[in-house]
Tab-separated table of C-alpha atoms in Angstrom:
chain	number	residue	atom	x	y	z
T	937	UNK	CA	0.000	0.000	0.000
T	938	UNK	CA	1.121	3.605	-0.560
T	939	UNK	CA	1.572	5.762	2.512
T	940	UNK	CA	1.950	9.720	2.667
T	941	UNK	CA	3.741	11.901	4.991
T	942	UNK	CA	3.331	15.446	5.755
T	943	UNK	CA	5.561	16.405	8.211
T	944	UNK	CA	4.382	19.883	9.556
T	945	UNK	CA	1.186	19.562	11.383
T	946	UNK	CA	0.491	23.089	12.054
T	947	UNK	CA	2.028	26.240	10.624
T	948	UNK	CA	2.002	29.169	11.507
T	949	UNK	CA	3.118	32.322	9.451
T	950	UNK	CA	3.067	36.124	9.204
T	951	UNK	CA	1.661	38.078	5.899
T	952	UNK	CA	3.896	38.054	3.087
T	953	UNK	CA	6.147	35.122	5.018
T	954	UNK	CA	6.991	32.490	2.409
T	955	UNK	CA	5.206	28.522	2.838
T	956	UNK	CA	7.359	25.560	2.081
T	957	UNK	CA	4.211	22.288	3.073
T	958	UNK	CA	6.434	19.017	3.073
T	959	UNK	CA	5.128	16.200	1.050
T	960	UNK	CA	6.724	12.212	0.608
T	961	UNK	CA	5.223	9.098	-0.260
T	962	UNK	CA	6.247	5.872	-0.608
T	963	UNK	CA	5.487	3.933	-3.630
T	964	UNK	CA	8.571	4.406	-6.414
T	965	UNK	CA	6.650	3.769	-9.566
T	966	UNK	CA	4.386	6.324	-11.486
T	967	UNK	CA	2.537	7.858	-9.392
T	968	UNK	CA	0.197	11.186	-9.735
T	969	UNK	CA	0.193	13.679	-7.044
T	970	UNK	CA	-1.876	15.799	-5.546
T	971	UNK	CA	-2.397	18.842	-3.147
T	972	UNK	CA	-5.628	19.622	-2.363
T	973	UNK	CA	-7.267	22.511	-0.158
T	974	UNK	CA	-10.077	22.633	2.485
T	975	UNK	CA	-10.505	26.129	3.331
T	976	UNK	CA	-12.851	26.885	6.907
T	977	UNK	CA	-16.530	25.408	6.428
T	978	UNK	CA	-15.591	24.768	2.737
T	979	UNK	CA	-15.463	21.854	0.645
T	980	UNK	CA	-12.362	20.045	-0.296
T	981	UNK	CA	-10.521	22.010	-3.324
T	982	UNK	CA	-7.805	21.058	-5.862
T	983	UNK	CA	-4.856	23.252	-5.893
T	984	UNK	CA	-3.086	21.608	-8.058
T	985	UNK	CA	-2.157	18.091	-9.680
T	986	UNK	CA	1.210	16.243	-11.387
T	987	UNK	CA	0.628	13.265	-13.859
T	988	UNK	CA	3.667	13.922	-16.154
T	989	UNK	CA	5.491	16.275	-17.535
T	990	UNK	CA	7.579	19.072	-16.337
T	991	UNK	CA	8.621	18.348	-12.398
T	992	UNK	CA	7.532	22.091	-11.862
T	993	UNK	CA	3.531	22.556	-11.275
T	994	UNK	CA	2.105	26.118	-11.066
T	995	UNK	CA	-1.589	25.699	-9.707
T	996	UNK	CA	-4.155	28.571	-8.705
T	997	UNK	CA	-3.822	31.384	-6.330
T	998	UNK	CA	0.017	31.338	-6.362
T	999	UNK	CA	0.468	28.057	-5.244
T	1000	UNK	CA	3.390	25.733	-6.653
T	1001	UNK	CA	4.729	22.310	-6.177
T	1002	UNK	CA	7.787	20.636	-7.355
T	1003	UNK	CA	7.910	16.526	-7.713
T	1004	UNK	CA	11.775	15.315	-6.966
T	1005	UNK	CA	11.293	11.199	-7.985
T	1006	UNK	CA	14.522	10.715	-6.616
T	1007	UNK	CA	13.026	11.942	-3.054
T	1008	UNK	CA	9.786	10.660	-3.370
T	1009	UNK	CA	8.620	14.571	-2.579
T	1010	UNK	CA	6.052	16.864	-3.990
T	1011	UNK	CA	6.198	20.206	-1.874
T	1012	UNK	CA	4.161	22.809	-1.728
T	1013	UNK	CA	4.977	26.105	-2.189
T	1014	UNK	CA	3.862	29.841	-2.216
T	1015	UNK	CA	6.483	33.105	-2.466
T	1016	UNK	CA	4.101	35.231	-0.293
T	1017	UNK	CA	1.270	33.568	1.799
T	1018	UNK	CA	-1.980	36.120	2.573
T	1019	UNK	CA	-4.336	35.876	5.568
T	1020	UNK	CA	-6.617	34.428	3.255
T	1021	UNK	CA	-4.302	30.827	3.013
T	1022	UNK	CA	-5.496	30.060	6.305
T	1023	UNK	CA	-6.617	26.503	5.613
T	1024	UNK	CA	-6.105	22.935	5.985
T	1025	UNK	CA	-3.988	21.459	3.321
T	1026	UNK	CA	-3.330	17.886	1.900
T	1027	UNK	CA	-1.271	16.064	-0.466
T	1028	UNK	CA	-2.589	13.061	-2.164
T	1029	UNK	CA	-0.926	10.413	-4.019
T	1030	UNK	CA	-2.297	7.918	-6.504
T	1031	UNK	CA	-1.544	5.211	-9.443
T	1032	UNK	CA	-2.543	3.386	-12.257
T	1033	UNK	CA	-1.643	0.448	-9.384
T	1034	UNK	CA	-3.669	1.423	-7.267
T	1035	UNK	CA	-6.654	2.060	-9.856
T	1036	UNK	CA	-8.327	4.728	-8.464
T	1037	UNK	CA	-7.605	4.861	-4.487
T	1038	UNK	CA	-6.067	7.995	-3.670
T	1039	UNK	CA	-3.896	7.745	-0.302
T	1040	UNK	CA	-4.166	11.161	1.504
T	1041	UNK	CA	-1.830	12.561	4.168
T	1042	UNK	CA	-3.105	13.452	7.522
T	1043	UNK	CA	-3.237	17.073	6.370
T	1044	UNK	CA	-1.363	20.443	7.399
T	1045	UNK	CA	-3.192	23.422	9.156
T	1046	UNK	CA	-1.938	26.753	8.350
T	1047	UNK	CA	-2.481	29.555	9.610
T	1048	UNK	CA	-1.957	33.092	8.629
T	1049	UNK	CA	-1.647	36.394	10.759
T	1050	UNK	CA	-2.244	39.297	9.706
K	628	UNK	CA	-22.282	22.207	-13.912
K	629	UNK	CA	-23.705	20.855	-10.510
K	630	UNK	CA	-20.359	19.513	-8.179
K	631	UNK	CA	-21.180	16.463	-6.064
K	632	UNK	CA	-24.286	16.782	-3.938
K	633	UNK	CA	-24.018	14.859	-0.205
K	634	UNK	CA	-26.934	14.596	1.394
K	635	UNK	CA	-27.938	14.840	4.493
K	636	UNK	CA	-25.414	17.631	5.031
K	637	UNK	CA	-25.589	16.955	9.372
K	638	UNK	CA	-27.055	14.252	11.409
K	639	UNK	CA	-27.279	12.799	15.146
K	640	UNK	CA	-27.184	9.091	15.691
K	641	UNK	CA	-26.995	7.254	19.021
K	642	UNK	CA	-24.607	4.201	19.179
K	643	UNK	CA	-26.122	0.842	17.796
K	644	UNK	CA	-28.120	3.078	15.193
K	645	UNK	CA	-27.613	2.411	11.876
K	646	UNK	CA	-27.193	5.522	8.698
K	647	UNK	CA	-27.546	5.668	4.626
K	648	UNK	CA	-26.028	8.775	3.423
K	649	UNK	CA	-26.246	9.829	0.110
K	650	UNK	CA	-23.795	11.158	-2.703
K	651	UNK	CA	-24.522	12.687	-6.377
K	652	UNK	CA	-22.028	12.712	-8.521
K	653	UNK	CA	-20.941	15.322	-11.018
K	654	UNK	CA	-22.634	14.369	-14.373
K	655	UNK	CA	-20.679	12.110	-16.436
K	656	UNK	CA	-18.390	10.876	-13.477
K	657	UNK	CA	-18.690	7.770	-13.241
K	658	UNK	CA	-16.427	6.585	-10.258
K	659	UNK	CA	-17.715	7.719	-6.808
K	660	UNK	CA	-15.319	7.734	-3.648
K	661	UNK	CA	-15.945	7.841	0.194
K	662	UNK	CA	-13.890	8.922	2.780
K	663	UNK	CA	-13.772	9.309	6.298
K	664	UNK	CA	-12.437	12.275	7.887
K	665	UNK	CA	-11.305	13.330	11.560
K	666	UNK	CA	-9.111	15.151	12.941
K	667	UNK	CA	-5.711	13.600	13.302
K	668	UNK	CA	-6.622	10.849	10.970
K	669	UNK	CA	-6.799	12.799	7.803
K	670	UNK	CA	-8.945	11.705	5.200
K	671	UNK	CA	-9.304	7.522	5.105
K	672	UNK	CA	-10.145	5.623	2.160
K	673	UNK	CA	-13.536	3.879	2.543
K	674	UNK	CA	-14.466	2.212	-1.080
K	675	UNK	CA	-14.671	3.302	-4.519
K	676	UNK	CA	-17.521	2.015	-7.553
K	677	UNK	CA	-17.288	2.079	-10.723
K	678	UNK	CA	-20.644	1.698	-13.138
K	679	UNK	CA	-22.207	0.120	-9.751
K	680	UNK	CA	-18.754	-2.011	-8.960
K	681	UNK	CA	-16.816	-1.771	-5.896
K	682	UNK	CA	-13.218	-1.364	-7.382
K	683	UNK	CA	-11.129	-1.046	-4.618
K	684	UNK	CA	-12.146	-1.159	-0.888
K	685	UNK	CA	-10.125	0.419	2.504
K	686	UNK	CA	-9.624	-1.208	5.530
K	687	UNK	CA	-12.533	-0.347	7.145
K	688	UNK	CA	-15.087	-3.105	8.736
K	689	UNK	CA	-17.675	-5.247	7.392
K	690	UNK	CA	-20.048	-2.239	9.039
K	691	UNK	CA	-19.296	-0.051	6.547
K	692	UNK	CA	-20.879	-0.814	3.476
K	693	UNK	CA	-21.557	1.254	0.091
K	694	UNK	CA	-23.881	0.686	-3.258
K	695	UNK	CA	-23.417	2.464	-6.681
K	696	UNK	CA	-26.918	2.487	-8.875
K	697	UNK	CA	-26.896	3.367	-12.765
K	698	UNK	CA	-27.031	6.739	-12.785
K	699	UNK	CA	-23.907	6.863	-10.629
K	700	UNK	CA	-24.981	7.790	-7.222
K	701	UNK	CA	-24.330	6.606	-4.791
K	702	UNK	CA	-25.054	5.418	-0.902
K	703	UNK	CA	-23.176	4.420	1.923
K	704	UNK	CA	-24.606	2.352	4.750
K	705	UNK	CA	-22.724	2.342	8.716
K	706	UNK	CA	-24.650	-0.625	10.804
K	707	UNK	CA	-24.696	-0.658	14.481
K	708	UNK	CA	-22.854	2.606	14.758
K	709	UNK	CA	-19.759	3.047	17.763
K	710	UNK	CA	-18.911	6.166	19.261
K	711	UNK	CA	-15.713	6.230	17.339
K	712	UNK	CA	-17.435	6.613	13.815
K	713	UNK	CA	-18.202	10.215	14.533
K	714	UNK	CA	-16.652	11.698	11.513
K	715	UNK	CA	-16.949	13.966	8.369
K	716	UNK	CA	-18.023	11.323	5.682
K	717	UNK	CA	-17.013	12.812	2.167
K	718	UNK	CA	-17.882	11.670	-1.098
K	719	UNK	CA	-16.053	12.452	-4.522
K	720	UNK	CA	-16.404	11.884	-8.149
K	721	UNK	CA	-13.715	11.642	-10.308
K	722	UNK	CA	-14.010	11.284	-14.457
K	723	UNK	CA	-12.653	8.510	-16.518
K	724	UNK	CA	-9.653	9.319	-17.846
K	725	UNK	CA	-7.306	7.136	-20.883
K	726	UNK	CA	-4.187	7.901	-18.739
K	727	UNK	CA	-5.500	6.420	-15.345
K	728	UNK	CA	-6.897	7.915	-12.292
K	729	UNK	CA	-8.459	11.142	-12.963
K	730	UNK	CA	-8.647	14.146	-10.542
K	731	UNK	CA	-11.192	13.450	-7.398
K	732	UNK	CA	-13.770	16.359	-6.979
K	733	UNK	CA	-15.693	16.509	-3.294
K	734	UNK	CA	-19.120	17.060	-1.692
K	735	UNK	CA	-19.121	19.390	1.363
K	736	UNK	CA	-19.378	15.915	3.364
K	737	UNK	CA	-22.063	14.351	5.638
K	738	UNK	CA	-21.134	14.885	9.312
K	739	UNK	CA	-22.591	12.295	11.718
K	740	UNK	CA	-22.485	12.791	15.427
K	741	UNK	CA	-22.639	9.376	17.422
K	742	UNK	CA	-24.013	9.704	21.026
């Protein structure tokens, strides 16, 4: 079975403070990854998604992740968080081997001060 | 487009009690997901259908049990509920895709209080 770690919990961060969210999994073949976004009393929200391509993916509202294979890793990323980030985030990994069960990590709550 | 409808949207069960909750899926997704979500836990993998196939089940027990019909919604049943299966339940719907598993999309969830 796949497994997915997300190694910061809680995070806390000023305006305008850069966000680095941790991401690995486990499984070593070809995978697809995921972040995805639950902001407060909202539904769960893509941010943005890797199936192939450039290692490098921009998603919405700033938001970027990088895939390293050779760490397993898919960070998330954003130059300048905004009080409106305050949500709970969560990386998801999935592949053709696993048809269509996505494996989830236990999630990271940010927050952001004004 | 309509996203995935969950339905009902809150409910209050008492331990032993048994609950159906509902999920419609975006039109023209065919593949419906549940998950269980609680704090801590993160989001667990229930079961997934497929055109009214269960394709892939988590490692949840025989109590939890789910249904796909032919226009792709979907149910999922919790017998003789436990204290512990207090939860967000969320559903998703994902499309079919030629390149494998295709984005998942979520309902706002069904949360179920057990007293």
């Amino acid at each position: 079975a796949q497994s997915v770690s997300q190694h910061n919990h809680h995070v806390i961060l000023s305006e305008a403070a850069s966000l680095e969210l941790g991401c690995n999994y486990s499984y070593g073949g070809t995978v697809n990854l995921f972040w995805y976004v639950q902001y407060p009393g909202q539904h769960l929200q893509l941010l943005l998604k890797y199936f192939s391509g450039d290692p490098l993916v921009k998603g919405i509202k700033g938001f970027e992740a990088e895939f390293i294979k050779s760490k397993f890793s898919f960070n998330l990323r954003k130059p300048s968080v905004q009080w409106s980030d305050t949500a709970e985030y969560f990386c998801a990994v999935t592949s053709l081997r696993t048809g269509n069960q996505f494996y989830f990590g236990t999630g990271t709550s940010l927050t952001v001060i004004p | 487009k309509a996203g995935v409808t969950q339905t009902p949207r809150y409910l209050i069960k008492t331990r032993g009690q048994q609950v159906t909750l509902s999920c419609s899926p975006i039109s023209g997704h065919r593949s419906v997901s549940w998950y269980q979500q609680t704090p801590g836990q993160g989001l667990q993998f229930l079961f997934e259908y497929f055109s009214e196939t269960q394709r892939n089940k988590g490692n949840f027990p025989g109590r939890f049990s789910g249904r796909q019909f032919s226009n792709s919604r979907s149910e999922m049943n919790v017998s003789t509920l436990e204290l512990g299966d207090s939860a967000l339940y969320l559903c998703a719907s994902s499309p079919t895709t030629t390149s494998g598993p295709g984005e998942l999309f979520f309902g706002e969830g069904s949360r179920l209080t057990v007293l």
